[in-house]
Tab-separated table of C-alpha atoms in Angstrom:
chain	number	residue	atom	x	y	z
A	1	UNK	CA	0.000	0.000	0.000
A	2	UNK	CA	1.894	3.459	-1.458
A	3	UNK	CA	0.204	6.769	-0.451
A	4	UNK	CA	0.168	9.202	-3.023
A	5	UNK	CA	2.056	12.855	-3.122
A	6	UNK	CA	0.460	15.869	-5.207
A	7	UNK	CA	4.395	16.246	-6.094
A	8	UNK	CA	4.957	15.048	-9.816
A	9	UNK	CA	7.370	15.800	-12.270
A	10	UNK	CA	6.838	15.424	-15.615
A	11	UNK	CA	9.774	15.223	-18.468
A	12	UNK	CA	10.116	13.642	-22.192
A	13	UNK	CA	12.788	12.580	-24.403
A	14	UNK	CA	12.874	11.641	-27.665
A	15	UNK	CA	14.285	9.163	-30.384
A	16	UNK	CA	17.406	9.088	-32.422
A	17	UNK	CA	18.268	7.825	-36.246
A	18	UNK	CA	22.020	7.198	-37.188
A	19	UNK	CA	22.373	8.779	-40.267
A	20	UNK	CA	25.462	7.620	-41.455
A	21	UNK	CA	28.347	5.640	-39.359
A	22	UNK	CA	26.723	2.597	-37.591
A	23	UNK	CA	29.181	-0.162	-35.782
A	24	UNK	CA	32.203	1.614	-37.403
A	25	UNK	CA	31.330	4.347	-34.653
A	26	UNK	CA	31.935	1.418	-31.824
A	27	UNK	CA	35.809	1.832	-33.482
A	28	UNK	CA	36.164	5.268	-32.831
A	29	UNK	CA	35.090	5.936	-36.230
A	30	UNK	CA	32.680	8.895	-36.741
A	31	UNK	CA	28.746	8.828	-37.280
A	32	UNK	CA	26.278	11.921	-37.604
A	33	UNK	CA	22.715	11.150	-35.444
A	34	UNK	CA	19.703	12.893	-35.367
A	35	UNK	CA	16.483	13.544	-33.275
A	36	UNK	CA	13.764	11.824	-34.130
A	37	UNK	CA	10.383	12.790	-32.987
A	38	UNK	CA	9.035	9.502	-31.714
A	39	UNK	CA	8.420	10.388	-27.975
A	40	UNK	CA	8.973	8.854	-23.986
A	41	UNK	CA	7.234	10.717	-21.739
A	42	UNK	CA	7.887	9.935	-17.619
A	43	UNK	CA	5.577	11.285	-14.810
A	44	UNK	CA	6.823	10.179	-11.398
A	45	UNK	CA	5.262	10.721	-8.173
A	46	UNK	CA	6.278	10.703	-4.258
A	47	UNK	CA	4.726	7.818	-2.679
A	48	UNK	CA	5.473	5.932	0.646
A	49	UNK	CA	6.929	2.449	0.143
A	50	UNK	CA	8.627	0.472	-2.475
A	51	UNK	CA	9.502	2.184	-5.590
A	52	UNK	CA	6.684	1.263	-8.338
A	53	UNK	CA	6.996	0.875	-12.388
A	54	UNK	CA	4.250	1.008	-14.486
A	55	UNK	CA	5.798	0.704	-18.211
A	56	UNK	CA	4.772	-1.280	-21.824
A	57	UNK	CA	7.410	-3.745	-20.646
A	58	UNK	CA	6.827	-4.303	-17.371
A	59	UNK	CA	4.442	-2.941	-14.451
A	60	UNK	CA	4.998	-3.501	-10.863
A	61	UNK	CA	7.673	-2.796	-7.693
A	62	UNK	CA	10.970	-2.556	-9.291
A	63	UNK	CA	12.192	-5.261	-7.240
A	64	UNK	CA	10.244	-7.243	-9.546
A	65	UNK	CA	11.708	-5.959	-12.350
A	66	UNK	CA	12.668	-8.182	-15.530
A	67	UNK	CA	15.996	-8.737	-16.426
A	68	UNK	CA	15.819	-6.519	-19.904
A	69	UNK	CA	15.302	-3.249	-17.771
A	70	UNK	CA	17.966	-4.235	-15.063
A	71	UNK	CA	19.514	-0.960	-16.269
A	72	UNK	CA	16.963	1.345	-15.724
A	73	UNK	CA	16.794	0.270	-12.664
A	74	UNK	CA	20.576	0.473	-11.871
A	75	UNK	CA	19.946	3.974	-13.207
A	76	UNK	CA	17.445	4.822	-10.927
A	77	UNK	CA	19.262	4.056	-7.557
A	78	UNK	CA	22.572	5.766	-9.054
A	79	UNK	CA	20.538	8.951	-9.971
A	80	UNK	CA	18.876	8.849	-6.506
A	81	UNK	CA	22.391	8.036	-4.797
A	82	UNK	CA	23.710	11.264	-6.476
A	83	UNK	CA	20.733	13.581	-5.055
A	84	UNK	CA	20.801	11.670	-1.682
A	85	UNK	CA	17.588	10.028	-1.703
A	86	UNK	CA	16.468	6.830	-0.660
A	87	UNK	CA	15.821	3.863	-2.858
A	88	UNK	CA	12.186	4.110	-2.188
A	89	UNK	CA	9.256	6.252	-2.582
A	90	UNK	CA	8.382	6.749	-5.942
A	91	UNK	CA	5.724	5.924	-8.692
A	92	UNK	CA	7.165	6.119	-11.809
A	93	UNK	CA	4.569	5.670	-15.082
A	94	UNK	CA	6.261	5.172	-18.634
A	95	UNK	CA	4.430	6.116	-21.977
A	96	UNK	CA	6.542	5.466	-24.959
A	97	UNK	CA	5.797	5.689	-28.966
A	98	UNK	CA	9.362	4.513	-29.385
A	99	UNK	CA	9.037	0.913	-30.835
A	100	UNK	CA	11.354	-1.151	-28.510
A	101	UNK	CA	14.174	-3.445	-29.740
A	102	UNK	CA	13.946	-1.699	-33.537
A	103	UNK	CA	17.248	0.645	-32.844
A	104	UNK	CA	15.611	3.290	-32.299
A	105	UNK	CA	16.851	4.263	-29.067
A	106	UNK	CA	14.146	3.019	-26.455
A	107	UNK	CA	16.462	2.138	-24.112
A	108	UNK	CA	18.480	5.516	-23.453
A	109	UNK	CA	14.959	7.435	-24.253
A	110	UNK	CA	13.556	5.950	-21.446
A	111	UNK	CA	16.750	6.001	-18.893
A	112	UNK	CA	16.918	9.911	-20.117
A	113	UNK	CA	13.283	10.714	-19.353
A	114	UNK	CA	13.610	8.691	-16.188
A	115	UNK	CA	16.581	10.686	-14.644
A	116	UNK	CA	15.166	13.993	-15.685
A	117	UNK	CA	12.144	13.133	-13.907
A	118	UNK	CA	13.582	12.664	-10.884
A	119	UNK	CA	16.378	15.394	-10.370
A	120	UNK	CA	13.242	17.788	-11.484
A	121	UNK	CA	11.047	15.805	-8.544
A	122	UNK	CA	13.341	16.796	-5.908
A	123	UNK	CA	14.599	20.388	-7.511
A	124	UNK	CA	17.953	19.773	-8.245
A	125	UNK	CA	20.177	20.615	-11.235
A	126	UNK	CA	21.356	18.174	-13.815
A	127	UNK	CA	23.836	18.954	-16.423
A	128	UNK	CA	24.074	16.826	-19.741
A	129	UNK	CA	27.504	15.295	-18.890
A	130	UNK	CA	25.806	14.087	-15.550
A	131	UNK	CA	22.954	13.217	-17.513
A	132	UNK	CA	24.648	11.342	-19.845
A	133	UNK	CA	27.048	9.524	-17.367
A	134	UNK	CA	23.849	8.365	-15.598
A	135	UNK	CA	21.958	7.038	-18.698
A	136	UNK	CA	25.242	4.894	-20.142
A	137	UNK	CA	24.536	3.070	-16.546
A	138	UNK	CA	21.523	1.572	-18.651
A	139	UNK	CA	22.910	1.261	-21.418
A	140	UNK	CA	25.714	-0.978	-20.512
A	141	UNK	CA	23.188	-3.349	-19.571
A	142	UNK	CA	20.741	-2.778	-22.894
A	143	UNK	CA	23.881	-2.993	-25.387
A	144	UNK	CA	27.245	-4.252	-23.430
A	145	UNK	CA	29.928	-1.710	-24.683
A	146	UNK	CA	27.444	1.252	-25.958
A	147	UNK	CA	29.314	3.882	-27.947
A	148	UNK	CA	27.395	6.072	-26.321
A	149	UNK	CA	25.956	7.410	-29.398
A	150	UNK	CA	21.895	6.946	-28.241
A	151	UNK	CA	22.432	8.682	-25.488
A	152	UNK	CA	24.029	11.954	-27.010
A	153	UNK	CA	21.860	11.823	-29.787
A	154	UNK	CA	18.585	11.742	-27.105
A	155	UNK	CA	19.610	14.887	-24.803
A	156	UNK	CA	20.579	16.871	-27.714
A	157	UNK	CA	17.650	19.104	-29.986
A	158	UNK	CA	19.853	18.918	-32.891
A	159	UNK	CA	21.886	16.646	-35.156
A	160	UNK	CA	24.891	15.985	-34.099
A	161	UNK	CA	28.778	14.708	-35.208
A	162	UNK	CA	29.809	12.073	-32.655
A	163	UNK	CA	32.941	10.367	-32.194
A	164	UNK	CA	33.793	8.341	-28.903
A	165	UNK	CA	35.853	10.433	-26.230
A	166	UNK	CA	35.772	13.328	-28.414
A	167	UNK	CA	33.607	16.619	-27.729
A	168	UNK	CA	30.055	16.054	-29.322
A	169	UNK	CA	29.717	18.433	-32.082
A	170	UNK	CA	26.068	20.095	-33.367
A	171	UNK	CA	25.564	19.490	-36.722
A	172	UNK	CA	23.652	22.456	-39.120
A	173	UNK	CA	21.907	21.277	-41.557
A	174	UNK	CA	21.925	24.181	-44.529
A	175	UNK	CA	18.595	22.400	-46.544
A	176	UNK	CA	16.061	20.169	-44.590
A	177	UNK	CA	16.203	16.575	-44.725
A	178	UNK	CA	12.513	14.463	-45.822
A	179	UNK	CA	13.477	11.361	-43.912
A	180	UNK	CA	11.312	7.974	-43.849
A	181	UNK	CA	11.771	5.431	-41.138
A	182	UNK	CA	10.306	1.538	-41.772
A	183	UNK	CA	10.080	-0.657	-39.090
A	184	UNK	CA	10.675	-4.397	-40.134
A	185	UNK	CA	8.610	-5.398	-37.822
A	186	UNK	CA	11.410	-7.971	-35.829
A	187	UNK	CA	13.300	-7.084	-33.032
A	188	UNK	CA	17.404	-5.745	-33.979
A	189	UNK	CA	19.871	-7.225	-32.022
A	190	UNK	CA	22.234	-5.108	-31.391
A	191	UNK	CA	24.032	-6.563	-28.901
A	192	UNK	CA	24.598	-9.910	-31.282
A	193	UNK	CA	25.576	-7.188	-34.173
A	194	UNK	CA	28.338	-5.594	-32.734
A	195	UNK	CA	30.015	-8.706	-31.382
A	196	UNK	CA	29.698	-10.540	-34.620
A	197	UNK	CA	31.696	-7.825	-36.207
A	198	UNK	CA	33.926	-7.761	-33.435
A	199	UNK	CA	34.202	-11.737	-34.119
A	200	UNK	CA	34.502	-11.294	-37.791
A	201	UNK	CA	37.385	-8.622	-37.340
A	202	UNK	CA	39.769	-11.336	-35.489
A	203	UNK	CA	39.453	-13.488	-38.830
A	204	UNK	CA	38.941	-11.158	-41.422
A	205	UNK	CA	40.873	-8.178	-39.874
A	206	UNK	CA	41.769	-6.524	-43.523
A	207	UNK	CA	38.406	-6.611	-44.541
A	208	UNK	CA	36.267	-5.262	-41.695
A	209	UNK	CA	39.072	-2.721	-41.243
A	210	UNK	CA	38.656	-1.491	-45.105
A	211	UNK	CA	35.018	-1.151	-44.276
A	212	UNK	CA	35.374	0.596	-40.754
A	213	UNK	CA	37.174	3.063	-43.142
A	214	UNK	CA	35.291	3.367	-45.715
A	215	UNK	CA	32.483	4.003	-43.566
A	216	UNK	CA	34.535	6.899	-41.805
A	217	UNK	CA	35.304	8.327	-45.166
A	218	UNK	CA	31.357	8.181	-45.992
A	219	UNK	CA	30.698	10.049	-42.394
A	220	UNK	CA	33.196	12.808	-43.644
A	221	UNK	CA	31.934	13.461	-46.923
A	222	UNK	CA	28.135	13.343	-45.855
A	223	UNK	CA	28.991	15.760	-42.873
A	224	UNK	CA	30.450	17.585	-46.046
A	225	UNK	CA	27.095	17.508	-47.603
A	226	UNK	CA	24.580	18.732	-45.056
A	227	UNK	CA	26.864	21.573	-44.047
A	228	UNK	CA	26.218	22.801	-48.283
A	229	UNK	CA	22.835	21.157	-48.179
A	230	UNK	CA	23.693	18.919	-50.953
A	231	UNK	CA	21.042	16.303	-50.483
A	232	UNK	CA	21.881	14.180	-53.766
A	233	UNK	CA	25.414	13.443	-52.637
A	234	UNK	CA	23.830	12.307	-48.853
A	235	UNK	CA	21.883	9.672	-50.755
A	236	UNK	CA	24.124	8.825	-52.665
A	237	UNK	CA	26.608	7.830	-48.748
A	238	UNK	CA	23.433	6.497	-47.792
A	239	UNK	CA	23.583	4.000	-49.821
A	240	UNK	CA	27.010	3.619	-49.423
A	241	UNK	CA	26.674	2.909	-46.363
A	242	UNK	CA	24.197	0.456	-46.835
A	243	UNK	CA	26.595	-1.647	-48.803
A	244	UNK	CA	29.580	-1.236	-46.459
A	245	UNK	CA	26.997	-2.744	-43.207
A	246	UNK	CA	25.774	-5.489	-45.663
A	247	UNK	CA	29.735	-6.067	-45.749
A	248	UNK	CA	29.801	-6.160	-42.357
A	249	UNK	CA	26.715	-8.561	-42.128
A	250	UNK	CA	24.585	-6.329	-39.908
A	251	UNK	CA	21.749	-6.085	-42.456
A	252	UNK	CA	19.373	-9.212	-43.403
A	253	UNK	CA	17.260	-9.905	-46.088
A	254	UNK	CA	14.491	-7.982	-44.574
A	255	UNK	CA	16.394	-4.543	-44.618
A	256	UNK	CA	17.783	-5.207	-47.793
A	257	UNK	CA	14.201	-5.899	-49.845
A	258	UNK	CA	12.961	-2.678	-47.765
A	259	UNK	CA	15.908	-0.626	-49.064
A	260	UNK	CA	15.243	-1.655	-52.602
A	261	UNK	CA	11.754	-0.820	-52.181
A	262	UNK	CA	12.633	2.858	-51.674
A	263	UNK	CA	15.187	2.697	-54.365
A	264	UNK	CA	12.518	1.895	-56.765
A	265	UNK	CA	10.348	4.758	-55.394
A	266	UNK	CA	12.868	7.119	-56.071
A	267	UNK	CA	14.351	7.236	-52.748
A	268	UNK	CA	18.135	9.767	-53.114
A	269	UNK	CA	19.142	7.022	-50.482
A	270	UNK	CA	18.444	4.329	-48.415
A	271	UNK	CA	19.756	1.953	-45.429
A	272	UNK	CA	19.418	0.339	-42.230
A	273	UNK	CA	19.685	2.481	-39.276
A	274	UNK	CA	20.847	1.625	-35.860
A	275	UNK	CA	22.437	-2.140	-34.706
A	276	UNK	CA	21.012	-4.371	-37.751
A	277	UNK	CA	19.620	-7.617	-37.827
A	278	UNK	CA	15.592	-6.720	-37.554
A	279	UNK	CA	15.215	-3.392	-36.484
A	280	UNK	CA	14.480	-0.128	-38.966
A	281	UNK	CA	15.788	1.591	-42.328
A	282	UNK	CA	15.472	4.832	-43.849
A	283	UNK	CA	15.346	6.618	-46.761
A	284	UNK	CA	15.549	9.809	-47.865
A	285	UNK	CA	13.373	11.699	-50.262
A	286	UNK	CA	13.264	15.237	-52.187
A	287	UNK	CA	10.318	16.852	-50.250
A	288	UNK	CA	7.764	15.790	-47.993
A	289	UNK	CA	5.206	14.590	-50.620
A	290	UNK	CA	8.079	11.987	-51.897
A	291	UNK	CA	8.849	10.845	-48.720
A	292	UNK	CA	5.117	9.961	-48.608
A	293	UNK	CA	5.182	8.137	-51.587
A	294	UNK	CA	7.970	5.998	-50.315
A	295	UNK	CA	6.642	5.597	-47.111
A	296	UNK	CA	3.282	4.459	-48.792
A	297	UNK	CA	5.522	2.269	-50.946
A	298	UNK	CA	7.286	1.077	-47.473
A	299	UNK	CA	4.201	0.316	-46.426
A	300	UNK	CA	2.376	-1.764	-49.081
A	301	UNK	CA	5.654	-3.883	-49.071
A	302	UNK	CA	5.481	-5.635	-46.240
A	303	UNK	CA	7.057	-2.716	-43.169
A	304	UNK	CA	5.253	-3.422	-40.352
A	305	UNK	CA	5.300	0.316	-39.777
A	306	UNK	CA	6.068	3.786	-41.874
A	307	UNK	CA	6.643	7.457	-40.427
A	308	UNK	CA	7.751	10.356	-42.476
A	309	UNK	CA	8.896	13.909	-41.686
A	310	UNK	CA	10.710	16.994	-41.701
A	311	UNK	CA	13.770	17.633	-39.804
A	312	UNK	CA	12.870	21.626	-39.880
A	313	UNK	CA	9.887	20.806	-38.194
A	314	UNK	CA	8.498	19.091	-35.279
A	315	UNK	CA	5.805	16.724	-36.663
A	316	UNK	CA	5.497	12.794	-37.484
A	317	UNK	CA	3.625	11.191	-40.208
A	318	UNK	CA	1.853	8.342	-41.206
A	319	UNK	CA	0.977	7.162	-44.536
A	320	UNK	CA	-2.110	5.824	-44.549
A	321	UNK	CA	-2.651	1.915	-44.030
């Protein structure tokens, strides 16, 4: 039995797309990331008692909790450590329109919204580096060895050039991008991604190496291209890209026929987008009327899911089912 507290705080984060650089970031490699406006929104009250979850994964006391959110709750008693409250006391409700398991960035969404939340609860200040250093708690446990790309990506408003251990850099972005996002419809695994290209880089070190690089060269020359708004020579990497992670053997046969799908719609590029193996892809398209073409092609070939938008403005689409 938890008594309830009129104090609540309320915060949100959003998603994140990888744009271009994708495993070869895990090398210290460069990728550019971007918001995307899928949302988490966290409301957590002061209770009496055991701390309670109520969540599309899992609702209960977190001492219940399942083993996939073991990090969110590691999260939770740092971020309380740090502000010197109990591990107790709380009622925390999740709502989330990020897909989970698709690469999308549930994971650090939720840890970000979560830790927010509760340093706003209890009226204390939280920079992004603390922020940050807090959510990469969970995401250890979501991913193993996370670059720590999600998690930038999710407390920033704006595109951004990230590179492990270096300073994260805000990207501008001279033209706006029309960017489509398909969901397969099948969980990614990114965890089993990245260490099968860590396995595959013992045996085949010249070859995953000439791809790591090749995939740093692409994340040069498309930074290149959104800084002169050049959007045919971004889908052009894009697809680029796409080849080098096939390479790699991150994508599947799902990704792939989705890719080709938005080639044939006229897509200026296409790929994956996040850890592989299930997950999403995107394309790119010349306004926001094309990308709703492709996304309606995405759609009537076999996605399980289809949004489309603007990155000069704030709204998601749907083409219709």
């Amino acid at each position: 039995m938890s008594t309830v507290s009129t104090k609540t705080a309320i915060c949100e984060s959003h998603s994140k797309l990888i744009l271009v650089g994708e495993h070869a970031v895990v090398y210290g490699k460069p990728a550019i990331a971007i918001p995307f406006p899928l949302k988490v929104k966290v409301m957590i009250q002061k209770v009496v008692g055991l701390i309670m979850i109520e969540s599309p994964i899992y609702t209960g006391s977190i001492d219940g909790i399942p083993p996939k959110m073991e990090g969110i709750k590691a999260c939770i008693e740092e971020a309380l450590r740090c502000i010197n409250q109990p591990f107790a006391n709380l009622r925390i409700k999740v709502d989330s329109s990020i897909p989970l398991g698709r690469g999308l960035g549930s994971s650090a969404a939720i840890a970000i919204a979560i830790t927010r939340s509760i340093f706003s609860l209890f009226g204390q200040k939280l920079s992004e580096e603390h922020l940050f250093s807090l959510v990469q708690i969970a995401e250890t446990y979501a991913h193993g060895k996370p670059s720590g790309i999600d998690t930038a990506t999710e407390i920033s408003e704006h595109p951004i050039w990230f590179q492990k251990e270096k300073q994260i850099v805000p990207l501008v972005i001279r033209r706006p991008l029309y960017i489509v996002v398909a969901d397969t419809g099948r969980n990614g695994d990114t965890h089993t991604a990245v260490d099968n290209v860590r396995k595959m880089y013992g045996s085949e070190t010249v070859k995953v190496q000439n791809s790591l690089d090749e995939i740093a060269r692409i994340s040069e020359l498309a930074r290149e291209a959104l800084l002169k708004g050049d959007i045919y020579l971004l889908g052009t990497l894009l697809y680029r890209n796409h080849e080098e992670l096939k390479i790699l053997g991150v994508s599947d046969d799902e990704l792939n026929h989705l890719v080709e799908i938005a080639r044939n719609a006229g897509a200026l590029g296409a790929k994956l987008t996040g850890g592989g193996l299930g997950g999403c892809m995107l394309a790119l398209g010349e306004s926001l009327g094309h990308a709703k073409i492709i996304a309606t092609q995405l759609m009537s070939s076999g996605a399980s899911n289809v949004w489309y938008f603007s990155t000069e403005e704030n709204s998601l689409y749907n083409p219709e089912k």
